[in-house]
PDB file of C-alpha atoms in Angstrom:
ATOM      1  CA  UNK A   1     -46.244 -13.968 -32.854  1.00 52.00           C
ATOM      2  CA  UNK A   2     -44.656 -10.609 -32.090  1.00 55.00           C
ATOM      3  CA  UNK A   3     -45.986 -10.759 -28.543  1.00 58.00           C
ATOM      4  CA  UNK A   4     -44.442 -14.211 -28.041  1.00 57.00           C
ATOM      5  CA  UNK A   5     -41.064 -12.983 -29.291  1.00 56.00           C
ATOM      6  CA  UNK A   6     -41.216 -10.028 -26.922  1.00 57.00           C
ATOM      7  CA  UNK A   7     -41.942 -12.249 -23.924  1.00 51.00           C
ATOM      8  CA  UNK A   8     -39.117 -14.633 -24.863  1.00 54.00           C
ATOM      9  CA  UNK A   9     -36.642 -11.759 -25.269  1.00 54.00           C
ATOM     10  CA  UNK A  10     -37.590 -10.424 -21.850  1.00 55.00           C
ATOM     11  CA  UNK A  11     -37.204 -13.874 -20.332  1.00 51.00           C
ATOM     12  CA  UNK A  12     -33.635 -14.078 -21.595  1.00 53.00           C
ATOM     13  CA  UNK A  13     -32.774 -11.031 -19.521  1.00 50.00           C
ATOM     14  CA  UNK A  14     -33.723 -12.807 -16.299  1.00 52.00           C
ATOM     15  CA  UNK A  15     -30.784 -14.775 -14.964  1.00 55.00           C
ATOM     16  CA  UNK A  16     -30.622 -17.292 -12.187  1.00 57.00           C
ATOM     17  CA  UNK A  17     -29.558 -15.861  -8.822  1.00 56.00           C
ATOM     18  CA  UNK A  18     -25.864 -16.329  -8.114  1.00 62.00           C
ATOM     19  CA  UNK A  19     -24.073 -16.766  -4.797  1.00 55.00           C
ATOM     20  CA  UNK A  20     -23.527 -13.048  -4.368  1.00 59.00           C
ATOM     21  CA  UNK A  21     -27.277 -12.431  -4.770  1.00 59.00           C
ATOM     22  CA  UNK A  22     -28.385 -15.161  -2.363  1.00 64.00           C
ATOM     23  CA  UNK A  23     -25.869 -14.487   0.413  1.00 67.00           C
ATOM     24  CA  UNK A  24     -23.732 -11.375  -0.263  1.00 72.00           C
ATOM     25  CA  UNK A  25     -22.082 -11.420   3.173  1.00 73.00           C
ATOM     26  CA  UNK A  26     -21.134 -15.088   2.968  1.00 76.00           C
ATOM     27  CA  UNK A  27     -20.024 -14.673  -0.633  1.00 77.00           C
ATOM     28  CA  UNK A  28     -17.728 -11.781   0.291  1.00 78.00           C
ATOM     29  CA  UNK A  29     -16.280 -13.797   3.189  1.00 83.00           C
ATOM     30  CA  UNK A  30     -15.585 -16.799   0.951  1.00 85.00           C
ATOM     31  CA  UNK A  31     -13.951 -14.566  -1.650  1.00 85.00           C
ATOM     32  CA  UNK A  32     -11.678 -13.018   0.989  1.00 85.00           C
ATOM     33  CA  UNK A  33     -10.641 -16.480   2.174  1.00 89.00           C
ATOM     34  CA  UNK A  34      -9.992 -17.578  -1.418  1.00 89.00           C
ATOM     35  CA  UNK A  35      -7.901 -14.502  -2.205  1.00 88.00           C
ATOM     36  CA  UNK A  36      -5.919 -14.938   1.016  1.00 86.00           C
ATOM     37  CA  UNK A  37      -5.183 -18.576   0.165  1.00 90.00           C
ATOM     38  CA  UNK A  38      -4.107 -17.595  -3.352  1.00 88.00           C
ATOM     39  CA  UNK A  39      -1.964 -14.737  -2.073  1.00 86.00           C
ATOM     40  CA  UNK A  40      -0.061 -16.969   0.334  1.00 88.00           C
ATOM     41  CA  UNK A  41      -0.283 -20.139  -1.746  1.00 90.00           C
ATOM     42  CA  UNK A  42       1.656 -18.971  -4.801  1.00 90.00           C
ATOM     43  CA  UNK A  43       4.837 -17.904  -2.934  1.00 90.00           C
ATOM     44  CA  UNK A  44       4.646 -21.041  -0.770  1.00 92.00           C
ATOM     45  CA  UNK A  45       4.521 -23.192  -3.916  1.00 94.00           C
ATOM     46  CA  UNK A  46       7.491 -21.323  -5.399  1.00 92.00           C
ATOM     47  CA  UNK A  47       9.525 -21.732  -2.208  1.00 91.00           C
ATOM     48  CA  UNK A  48       8.510 -25.382  -1.971  1.00 93.00           C
ATOM     49  CA  UNK A  49       9.675 -26.089  -5.512  1.00 93.00           C
ATOM     50  CA  UNK A  50      12.917 -24.218  -4.800  1.00 91.00           C
ATOM     51  CA  UNK A  51      13.478 -26.334  -1.666  1.00 92.00           C
ATOM     52  CA  UNK A  52      12.862 -29.595  -3.535  1.00 93.00           C
ATOM     53  CA  UNK A  53      15.094 -28.532  -6.423  1.00 92.00           C
ATOM     54  CA  UNK A  54      17.969 -27.645  -4.088  1.00 89.00           C
ATOM     55  CA  UNK A  55      17.658 -30.857  -2.057  1.00 89.00           C
ATOM     56  CA  UNK A  56      17.564 -33.084  -5.145  1.00 89.00           C
ATOM     57  CA  UNK A  57      20.430 -31.371  -6.913  1.00 87.00           C
ATOM     58  CA  UNK A  58      18.323 -29.953  -9.738  1.00 91.00           C
ATOM     59  CA  UNK A  59      19.984 -26.600  -9.093  1.00 89.00           C
ATOM     60  CA  UNK A  60      23.410 -25.790  -7.691  1.00 88.00           C
ATOM     61  CA  UNK A  61      22.848 -25.257  -3.956  1.00 85.00           C
ATOM     62  CA  UNK A  62      26.113 -23.339  -3.778  1.00 86.00           C
ATOM     63  CA  UNK A  63      24.633 -20.577  -5.916  1.00 89.00           C
ATOM     64  CA  UNK A  64      20.965 -21.133  -5.030  1.00 89.00           C
ATOM     65  CA  UNK A  65      20.850 -22.300  -1.397  1.00 90.00           C
ATOM     66  CA  UNK A  66      17.515 -23.722  -0.315  1.00 90.00           C
ATOM     67  CA  UNK A  67      14.943 -21.527   1.450  1.00 91.00           C
ATOM     68  CA  UNK A  68      15.499 -23.439   4.712  1.00 92.00           C
ATOM     69  CA  UNK A  69      19.248 -22.768   4.523  1.00 91.00           C
ATOM     70  CA  UNK A  70      18.529 -19.091   3.890  1.00 89.00           C
ATOM     71  CA  UNK A  71      16.089 -19.048   6.801  1.00 90.00           C
ATOM     72  CA  UNK A  72      18.695 -20.535   9.135  1.00 90.00           C
ATOM     73  CA  UNK A  73      21.164 -17.932   7.905  1.00 89.00           C
ATOM     74  CA  UNK A  74      18.639 -15.182   8.590  1.00 88.00           C
ATOM     75  CA  UNK A  75      18.146 -16.448  12.130  1.00 89.00           C
ATOM     76  CA  UNK A  76      21.901 -16.375  12.701  1.00 88.00           C
ATOM     77  CA  UNK A  77      22.009 -12.816  11.363  1.00 86.00           C
ATOM     78  CA  UNK A  78      19.287 -11.689  13.767  1.00 84.00           C
ATOM     79  CA  UNK A  79      21.178 -13.291  16.649  1.00 83.00           C
ATOM     80  CA  UNK A  80      23.930 -10.792  15.950  1.00 77.00           C
ATOM     81  CA  UNK A  81      23.370  -7.282  17.209  1.00 68.00           C
ATOM     82  CA  UNK A  82      25.015  -5.785  14.102  1.00 82.00           C
ATOM     83  CA  UNK A  83      22.269  -6.921  11.718  1.00 86.00           C
ATOM     84  CA  UNK A  84      19.535  -5.519  13.943  1.00 86.00           C
ATOM     85  CA  UNK A  85      21.389  -2.209  13.847  1.00 88.00           C
ATOM     86  CA  UNK A  86      21.672  -2.403  10.045  1.00 89.00           C
ATOM     87  CA  UNK A  87      17.963  -3.106   9.718  1.00 90.00           C
ATOM     88  CA  UNK A  88      17.001  -0.334  12.125  1.00 91.00           C
ATOM     89  CA  UNK A  89      19.026   2.260  10.214  1.00 92.00           C
ATOM     90  CA  UNK A  90      17.498   1.192   6.899  1.00 93.00           C
ATOM     91  CA  UNK A  91      13.980   1.424   8.333  1.00 94.00           C
ATOM     92  CA  UNK A  92      14.705   4.888   9.713  1.00 94.00           C
ATOM     93  CA  UNK A  93      16.038   6.147   6.375  1.00 94.00           C
ATOM     94  CA  UNK A  94      13.123   4.513   4.577  1.00 95.00           C
ATOM     95  CA  UNK A  95      10.441   6.006   6.830  1.00 95.00           C
ATOM     96  CA  UNK A  96      11.786   9.560   6.793  1.00 96.00           C
ATOM     97  CA  UNK A  97      12.478   9.477   3.064  1.00 96.00           C
ATOM     98  CA  UNK A  98       8.993   8.223   2.232  1.00 96.00           C
ATOM     99  CA  UNK A  99       7.313  10.653   4.618  1.00 96.00           C
ATOM    100  CA  UNK A 100       9.035  13.814   3.374  1.00 96.00           C
ATOM    101  CA  UNK A 101       8.866  12.745  -0.264  1.00 96.00           C
ATOM    102  CA  UNK A 102       5.156  11.956  -0.020  1.00 96.00           C
ATOM    103  CA  UNK A 103       4.284  15.169   1.815  1.00 96.00           C
ATOM    104  CA  UNK A 104       6.169  17.396  -0.601  1.00 96.00           C
ATOM    105  CA  UNK A 105       4.809  15.484  -3.601  1.00 96.00           C
ATOM    106  CA  UNK A 106       1.223  15.860  -2.386  1.00 96.00           C
ATOM    107  CA  UNK A 107       1.615  19.597  -1.702  1.00 95.00           C
ATOM    108  CA  UNK A 108       3.164  20.307  -5.105  1.00 95.00           C
ATOM    109  CA  UNK A 109       0.585  18.112  -6.861  1.00 95.00           C
ATOM    110  CA  UNK A 110      -2.412  19.941  -5.432  1.00 94.00           C
ATOM    111  CA  UNK A 111      -0.937  23.438  -5.751  1.00 94.00           C
ATOM    112  CA  UNK A 112       0.205  22.931  -9.341  1.00 94.00           C
ATOM    113  CA  UNK A 113      -2.929  21.009 -10.246  1.00 91.00           C
ATOM    114  CA  UNK A 114      -5.237  23.785  -9.036  1.00 89.00           C
ATOM    115  CA  UNK A 115      -3.233  26.806 -10.219  1.00 89.00           C
ATOM    116  CA  UNK A 116      -2.329  27.315 -13.867  1.00 91.00           C
ATOM    117  CA  UNK A 117       0.032  30.161 -12.985  1.00 94.00           C
ATOM    118  CA  UNK A 118       2.049  28.093 -10.497  1.00 93.00           C
ATOM    119  CA  UNK A 119       2.005  25.141 -12.882  1.00 93.00           C
ATOM    120  CA  UNK A 120       3.376  27.267 -15.718  1.00 93.00           C
ATOM    121  CA  UNK A 121       6.151  28.547 -13.437  1.00 94.00           C
ATOM    122  CA  UNK A 122       7.344  25.281 -11.887  1.00 93.00           C
ATOM    123  CA  UNK A 123       6.339  22.393 -14.146  1.00 92.00           C
ATOM    124  CA  UNK A 124       9.109  22.801 -16.780  1.00 93.00           C
ATOM    125  CA  UNK A 125      11.814  22.763 -14.092  1.00 93.00           C
ATOM    126  CA  UNK A 126      10.277  19.775 -12.329  1.00 93.00           C
ATOM    127  CA  UNK A 127       9.950  17.893 -15.615  1.00 92.00           C
ATOM    128  CA  UNK A 128      13.640  18.502 -16.305  1.00 92.00           C
ATOM    129  CA  UNK A 129      14.617  17.225 -12.848  1.00 91.00           C
ATOM    130  CA  UNK A 130      12.325  14.229 -13.271  1.00 91.00           C
ATOM    131  CA  UNK A 131      14.432  12.904 -16.140  1.00 90.00           C
ATOM    132  CA  UNK A 132      17.693  13.034 -14.157  1.00 91.00           C
ATOM    133  CA  UNK A 133      18.708   9.600 -12.754  1.00 90.00           C
ATOM    134  CA  UNK A 134      18.281  10.089  -9.024  1.00 89.00           C
ATOM    135  CA  UNK A 135      21.364   8.068  -8.109  1.00 89.00           C
ATOM    136  CA  UNK A 136      23.384  10.669 -10.063  1.00 90.00           C
ATOM    137  CA  UNK A 137      22.362  13.226  -7.439  1.00 91.00           C
ATOM    138  CA  UNK A 138      24.106  11.275  -4.675  1.00 91.00           C
ATOM    139  CA  UNK A 139      27.511  12.901  -5.211  1.00 90.00           C
ATOM    140  CA  UNK A 140      26.294  16.538  -5.073  1.00 93.00           C
ATOM    141  CA  UNK A 141      24.043  15.679  -2.124  1.00 93.00           C
ATOM    142  CA  UNK A 142      27.022  14.226  -0.233  1.00 92.00           C
ATOM    143  CA  UNK A 143      29.014  17.394  -0.917  1.00 92.00           C
ATOM    144  CA  UNK A 144      26.152  19.690   0.109  1.00 91.00           C
ATOM    145  CA  UNK A 145      24.629  17.807   3.059  1.00 90.00           C
ATOM    146  CA  UNK A 146      27.609  15.884   4.435  1.00 86.00           C
ATOM    147  CA  UNK A 147      28.572  12.247   4.720  1.00 86.00           C
ATOM    148  CA  UNK A 148      25.873  11.062   7.115  1.00 87.00           C
ATOM    149  CA  UNK A 149      22.253   9.925   6.821  1.00 89.00           C
ATOM    150  CA  UNK A 150      20.862  13.254   5.605  1.00 92.00           C
ATOM    151  CA  UNK A 151      21.845  12.916   1.902  1.00 93.00           C
ATOM    152  CA  UNK A 152      20.450   9.368   1.825  1.00 93.00           C
ATOM    153  CA  UNK A 153      17.110  10.483   3.274  1.00 94.00           C
ATOM    154  CA  UNK A 154      16.930  13.485   0.934  1.00 94.00           C
ATOM    155  CA  UNK A 155      17.683  11.334  -2.108  1.00 95.00           C
ATOM    156  CA  UNK A 156      14.937   8.876  -1.136  1.00 96.00           C
ATOM    157  CA  UNK A 157      12.590  11.831  -0.650  1.00 96.00           C
ATOM    158  CA  UNK A 158      13.410  13.236  -4.089  1.00 96.00           C
ATOM    159  CA  UNK A 159      12.752   9.858  -5.706  1.00 95.00           C
ATOM    160  CA  UNK A 160       9.445   9.397  -3.881  1.00 96.00           C
ATOM    161  CA  UNK A 161       8.454  13.016  -4.593  1.00 97.00           C
ATOM    162  CA  UNK A 162       8.248  12.484  -8.343  1.00 95.00           C
ATOM    163  CA  UNK A 163       6.348   9.204  -8.033  1.00 95.00           C
ATOM    164  CA  UNK A 164       3.751  11.011  -5.906  1.00 96.00           C
ATOM    165  CA  UNK A 165       3.670  14.369  -7.681  1.00 95.00           C
ATOM    166  CA  UNK A 166       3.076  13.226 -11.289  1.00 94.00           C
ATOM    167  CA  UNK A 167       0.022  10.912 -10.873  1.00 94.00           C
ATOM    168  CA  UNK A 168      -1.521  13.001  -8.092  1.00 94.00           C
ATOM    169  CA  UNK A 169      -1.358  16.202 -10.143  1.00 94.00           C
ATOM    170  CA  UNK A 170      -2.867  14.314 -13.075  1.00 93.00           C
ATOM    171  CA  UNK A 171      -5.684  13.199 -10.766  1.00 92.00           C
ATOM    172  CA  UNK A 172      -6.317  16.766  -9.594  1.00 92.00           C
ATOM    173  CA  UNK A 173      -6.461  18.067 -13.155  1.00 91.00           C
ATOM    174  CA  UNK A 174      -8.813  15.264 -14.243  1.00 90.00           C
ATOM    175  CA  UNK A 175     -11.536  16.100 -11.706  1.00 86.00           C
ATOM    176  CA  UNK A 176     -14.717  16.668 -13.696  1.00 84.00           C
ATOM    177  CA  UNK A 177     -15.265  20.271 -14.730  1.00 84.00           C
ATOM    178  CA  UNK A 178     -18.966  19.880 -13.947  1.00 85.00           C
ATOM    179  CA  UNK A 179     -18.101  19.346 -10.265  1.00 82.00           C
ATOM    180  CA  UNK A 180     -15.983  22.492 -10.259  1.00 83.00           C
ATOM    181  CA  UNK A 181     -18.702  24.529 -11.972  1.00 82.00           C
ATOM    182  CA  UNK A 182     -21.323  23.259  -9.534  1.00 85.00           C
ATOM    183  CA  UNK A 183     -19.162  24.273  -6.563  1.00 83.00           C
ATOM    184  CA  UNK A 184     -18.463  27.673  -8.125  1.00 84.00           C
ATOM    185  CA  UNK A 185     -22.173  28.255  -8.713  1.00 85.00           C
ATOM    186  CA  UNK A 186     -22.731  27.760  -4.976  1.00 82.00           C
ATOM    187  CA  UNK A 187     -20.085  30.401  -4.232  1.00 82.00           C
ATOM    188  CA  UNK A 188     -17.255  28.074  -3.195  1.00 80.00           C
ATOM    189  CA  UNK A 189     -13.879  29.757  -2.742  1.00 84.00           C
ATOM    190  CA  UNK A 190     -10.496  28.125  -3.386  1.00 80.00           C
ATOM    191  CA  UNK A 191     -10.299  26.385  -0.004  1.00 85.00           C
ATOM    192  CA  UNK A 192     -13.885  25.145  -0.190  1.00 85.00           C
ATOM    193  CA  UNK A 193     -13.277  23.888  -3.727  1.00 85.00           C
ATOM    194  CA  UNK A 194     -10.275  21.925  -2.482  1.00 86.00           C
ATOM    195  CA  UNK A 195     -11.939  20.586   0.648  1.00 86.00           C
ATOM    196  CA  UNK A 196     -15.311  19.564  -0.782  1.00 86.00           C
ATOM    197  CA  UNK A 197     -14.519  18.742  -4.423  1.00 87.00           C
ATOM    198  CA  UNK A 198     -10.845  18.172  -5.259  1.00 88.00           C
ATOM    199  CA  UNK A 199      -9.743  16.378  -2.088  1.00 89.00           C
ATOM    200  CA  UNK A 200     -12.545  13.759  -1.923  1.00 89.00           C
ATOM    201  CA  UNK A 201     -12.334  13.112  -5.672  1.00 88.00           C
ATOM    202  CA  UNK A 202      -8.581  12.484  -5.676  1.00 90.00           C
ATOM    203  CA  UNK A 203      -8.109  10.762  -2.312  1.00 92.00           C
ATOM    204  CA  UNK A 204      -8.665   7.170  -3.565  1.00 90.00           C
ATOM    205  CA  UNK A 205      -6.085   7.612  -6.308  1.00 91.00           C
ATOM    206  CA  UNK A 206      -3.718   9.307  -3.878  1.00 93.00           C
ATOM    207  CA  UNK A 207      -3.585   6.265  -1.609  1.00 93.00           C
ATOM    208  CA  UNK A 208      -2.879   4.007  -4.571  1.00 93.00           C
ATOM    209  CA  UNK A 209      -0.008   6.355  -5.440  1.00 94.00           C
ATOM    210  CA  UNK A 210       1.275   6.263  -1.854  1.00 95.00           C
ATOM    211  CA  UNK A 211       1.347   2.464  -2.009  1.00 94.00           C
ATOM    212  CA  UNK A 212       3.477   2.638  -5.144  1.00 94.00           C
ATOM    213  CA  UNK A 213       5.693   5.207  -3.417  1.00 95.00           C
ATOM    214  CA  UNK A 214       6.123   2.820  -0.478  1.00 95.00           C
ATOM    215  CA  UNK A 215       7.609   0.202  -2.807  1.00 94.00           C
ATOM    216  CA  UNK A 216       9.727   2.830  -4.559  1.00 95.00           C
ATOM    217  CA  UNK A 217      11.151   3.995  -1.232  1.00 95.00           C
ATOM    218  CA  UNK A 218      12.252   0.428  -0.402  1.00 95.00           C
ATOM    219  CA  UNK A 219      13.906   0.111  -3.815  1.00 94.00           C
ATOM    220  CA  UNK A 220      15.584   3.485  -3.332  1.00 94.00           C
ATOM    221  CA  UNK A 221      17.017   2.901   0.120  1.00 94.00           C
ATOM    222  CA  UNK A 222      18.451  -0.512  -0.811  1.00 94.00           C
ATOM    223  CA  UNK A 223      19.915   0.842  -4.048  1.00 93.00           C
ATOM    224  CA  UNK A 224      21.435   3.891  -2.371  1.00 93.00           C
ATOM    225  CA  UNK A 225      22.970   1.757   0.381  1.00 92.00           C
ATOM    226  CA  UNK A 226      24.619  -0.309  -2.346  1.00 90.00           C
ATOM    227  CA  UNK A 227      26.412   2.846  -3.508  1.00 89.00           C
ATOM    228  CA  UNK A 228      26.830   4.639  -0.178  1.00 88.00           C
ATOM    229  CA  UNK A 229      25.996   3.489   3.339  1.00 84.00           C
ATOM    230  CA  UNK A 230      26.829   5.912   6.175  1.00 80.00           C
ATOM    231  CA  UNK A 231      28.913   4.232   8.883  1.00 77.00           C
ATOM    232  CA  UNK A 232      28.944   1.105   6.643  1.00 79.00           C
ATOM    233  CA  UNK A 233      25.498   0.218   7.965  1.00 85.00           C
ATOM    234  CA  UNK A 234      22.254  -0.720   6.293  1.00 89.00           C
ATOM    235  CA  UNK A 235      20.428  -3.633   4.698  1.00 90.00           C
ATOM    236  CA  UNK A 236      21.642  -2.682   1.219  1.00 92.00           C
ATOM    237  CA  UNK A 237      25.207  -2.586   2.514  1.00 91.00           C
ATOM    238  CA  UNK A 238      24.788  -6.097   3.970  1.00 91.00           C
ATOM    239  CA  UNK A 239      23.479  -7.477   0.655  1.00 92.00           C
ATOM    240  CA  UNK A 240      26.208  -5.769  -1.368  1.00 92.00           C
ATOM    241  CA  UNK A 241      28.942  -6.973   0.989  1.00 91.00           C
ATOM    242  CA  UNK A 242      27.600 -10.531   0.724  1.00 90.00           C
ATOM    243  CA  UNK A 243      27.806 -10.221  -3.063  1.00 88.00           C
ATOM    244  CA  UNK A 244      31.413  -9.049  -2.917  1.00 89.00           C
ATOM    245  CA  UNK A 245      32.476 -11.799  -0.499  1.00 89.00           C
ATOM    246  CA  UNK A 246      30.391 -14.471  -2.264  1.00 89.00           C
ATOM    247  CA  UNK A 247      28.059 -15.346   0.609  1.00 90.00           C
ATOM    248  CA  UNK A 248      24.802 -16.115  -1.233  1.00 90.00           C
ATOM    249  CA  UNK A 249      22.937 -17.192   1.910  1.00 91.00           C
ATOM    250  CA  UNK A 250      23.426 -13.758   3.466  1.00 91.00           C
ATOM    251  CA  UNK A 251      22.476 -12.084   0.183  1.00 92.00           C
ATOM    252  CA  UNK A 252      19.270 -14.125  -0.172  1.00 92.00           C
ATOM    253  CA  UNK A 253      18.381 -13.551   3.475  1.00 92.00           C
ATOM    254  CA  UNK A 254      18.819  -9.796   3.005  1.00 92.00           C
ATOM    255  CA  UNK A 255      16.716  -9.851  -0.160  1.00 92.00           C
ATOM    256  CA  UNK A 256      13.971 -11.721   1.711  1.00 93.00           C
ATOM    257  CA  UNK A 257      13.979  -9.100   4.475  1.00 93.00           C
ATOM    258  CA  UNK A 258      13.811  -6.287   1.899  1.00 94.00           C
ATOM    259  CA  UNK A 259      10.845  -7.958   0.184  1.00 93.00           C
ATOM    260  CA  UNK A 260       9.115  -8.467   3.534  1.00 93.00           C
ATOM    261  CA  UNK A 261       9.605  -4.793   4.403  1.00 95.00           C
ATOM    262  CA  UNK A 262       8.010  -3.797   1.096  1.00 94.00           C
ATOM    263  CA  UNK A 263       5.019  -6.091   1.593  1.00 93.00           C
ATOM    264  CA  UNK A 264       4.398  -4.901   5.156  1.00 94.00           C
ATOM    265  CA  UNK A 265       4.858  -1.234   4.228  1.00 94.00           C
ATOM    266  CA  UNK A 266       2.387  -1.529   1.348  1.00 93.00           C
ATOM    267  CA  UNK A 267      -0.104  -3.366   3.559  1.00 92.00           C
ATOM    268  CA  UNK A 268       0.052  -0.609   6.181  1.00 94.00           C
ATOM    269  CA  UNK A 269      -0.568   2.134   3.610  1.00 93.00           C
ATOM    270  CA  UNK A 270      -3.385   0.085   2.056  1.00 91.00           C
ATOM    271  CA  UNK A 271      -5.059  -0.440   5.435  1.00 91.00           C
ATOM    272  CA  UNK A 272      -4.848   3.270   6.229  1.00 92.00           C
ATOM    273  CA  UNK A 273      -6.443   3.916   2.835  1.00 89.00           C
ATOM    274  CA  UNK A 274      -9.326   1.561   3.694  1.00 87.00           C
ATOM    275  CA  UNK A 275      -9.929   3.458   6.935  1.00 88.00           C
ATOM    276  CA  UNK A 276      -9.751   6.925   5.371  1.00 86.00           C
ATOM    277  CA  UNK A 277     -11.498   6.334   2.030  1.00 81.00           C
ATOM    278  CA  UNK A 278     -14.553   4.510   3.326  1.00 73.00           C
ATOM    279  CA  UNK A 279     -16.832   5.650   0.505  1.00 65.00           C
ATOM    280  CA  UNK A 280     -14.820   4.089  -2.346  1.00 64.00           C
ATOM    281  CA  UNK A 281     -16.284   0.619  -3.000  1.00 59.00           C
ATOM    282  CA  UNK A 282     -16.614  -1.604  -6.034  1.00 51.00           C
ATOM    283  CA  UNK A 283     -19.923  -3.038  -7.276  1.00 46.00           C
ATOM    284  CA  UNK A 284     -19.697  -5.799  -4.647  1.00 48.00           C
ATOM    285  CA  UNK A 285     -18.988  -3.490  -1.740  1.00 50.00           C
ATOM    286  CA  UNK A 286     -15.280  -4.287  -1.466  1.00 54.00           C
ATOM    287  CA  UNK A 287     -12.750  -1.467  -0.943  1.00 56.00           C
ATOM    288  CA  UNK A 288     -10.960  -0.426  -4.125  1.00 57.00           C
ATOM    289  CA  UNK A 289      -8.079   1.430  -2.439  1.00 57.00           C
TER     290      UNK A 289
END
């Protein structure tokens, strides 16, 4: 009787082969197609419902113009050379702000994460600055750096810096002590510890952080251009002006462009992460970065 129970219990552990077991390559391809359809399908459904609601008078088209009306407005804006100039300036500020903020955040994160002395010296000051609303720094930055693009770029960099520094330093400090001890037992110095232990262990999390920072940089540049736009140029300035003059089509078109910039920027950082962090896969072989 006991032998029969044992055989039955073992039989319960055997499951029928699923799609991923029979054809892992085909299963992964089908999943990618499904996720792509879902990713594009949800916003298309939302826009479709919005279009139907505006056409049938379910919502006030004066305040909520239909997506097609906004798209036509966007095309008219691109036909004008001024909007292309606004967009170009915003992209320039965004790129430089994200780049310098990310670089400085990464450097501080690894230095402070690996050195208790440096961390004790700088972390209290950085924590104090972290709590300051970054938009409040705009006025002193304008006084110090002048009334051009430089204070805008620096303010974006400062905002991005903290979003990169905090989680990356936490990742450095959370690297398993057993890995550090193993490297030390083999005679690894500080550089070798960083190169062969800390860097590979934290790189996947770093690229996730950089994707978040990409979105934060878009939020920052649009918000700053609401408050101050050098030469009265920039996507944020266009949206804010449309709000003041009650031109909702221009405002919605600008918001759409800002969202598109964020999506593309995140996708670029994510793709770079896939290329760099090739070893980080989930249990089905899909990239996790």
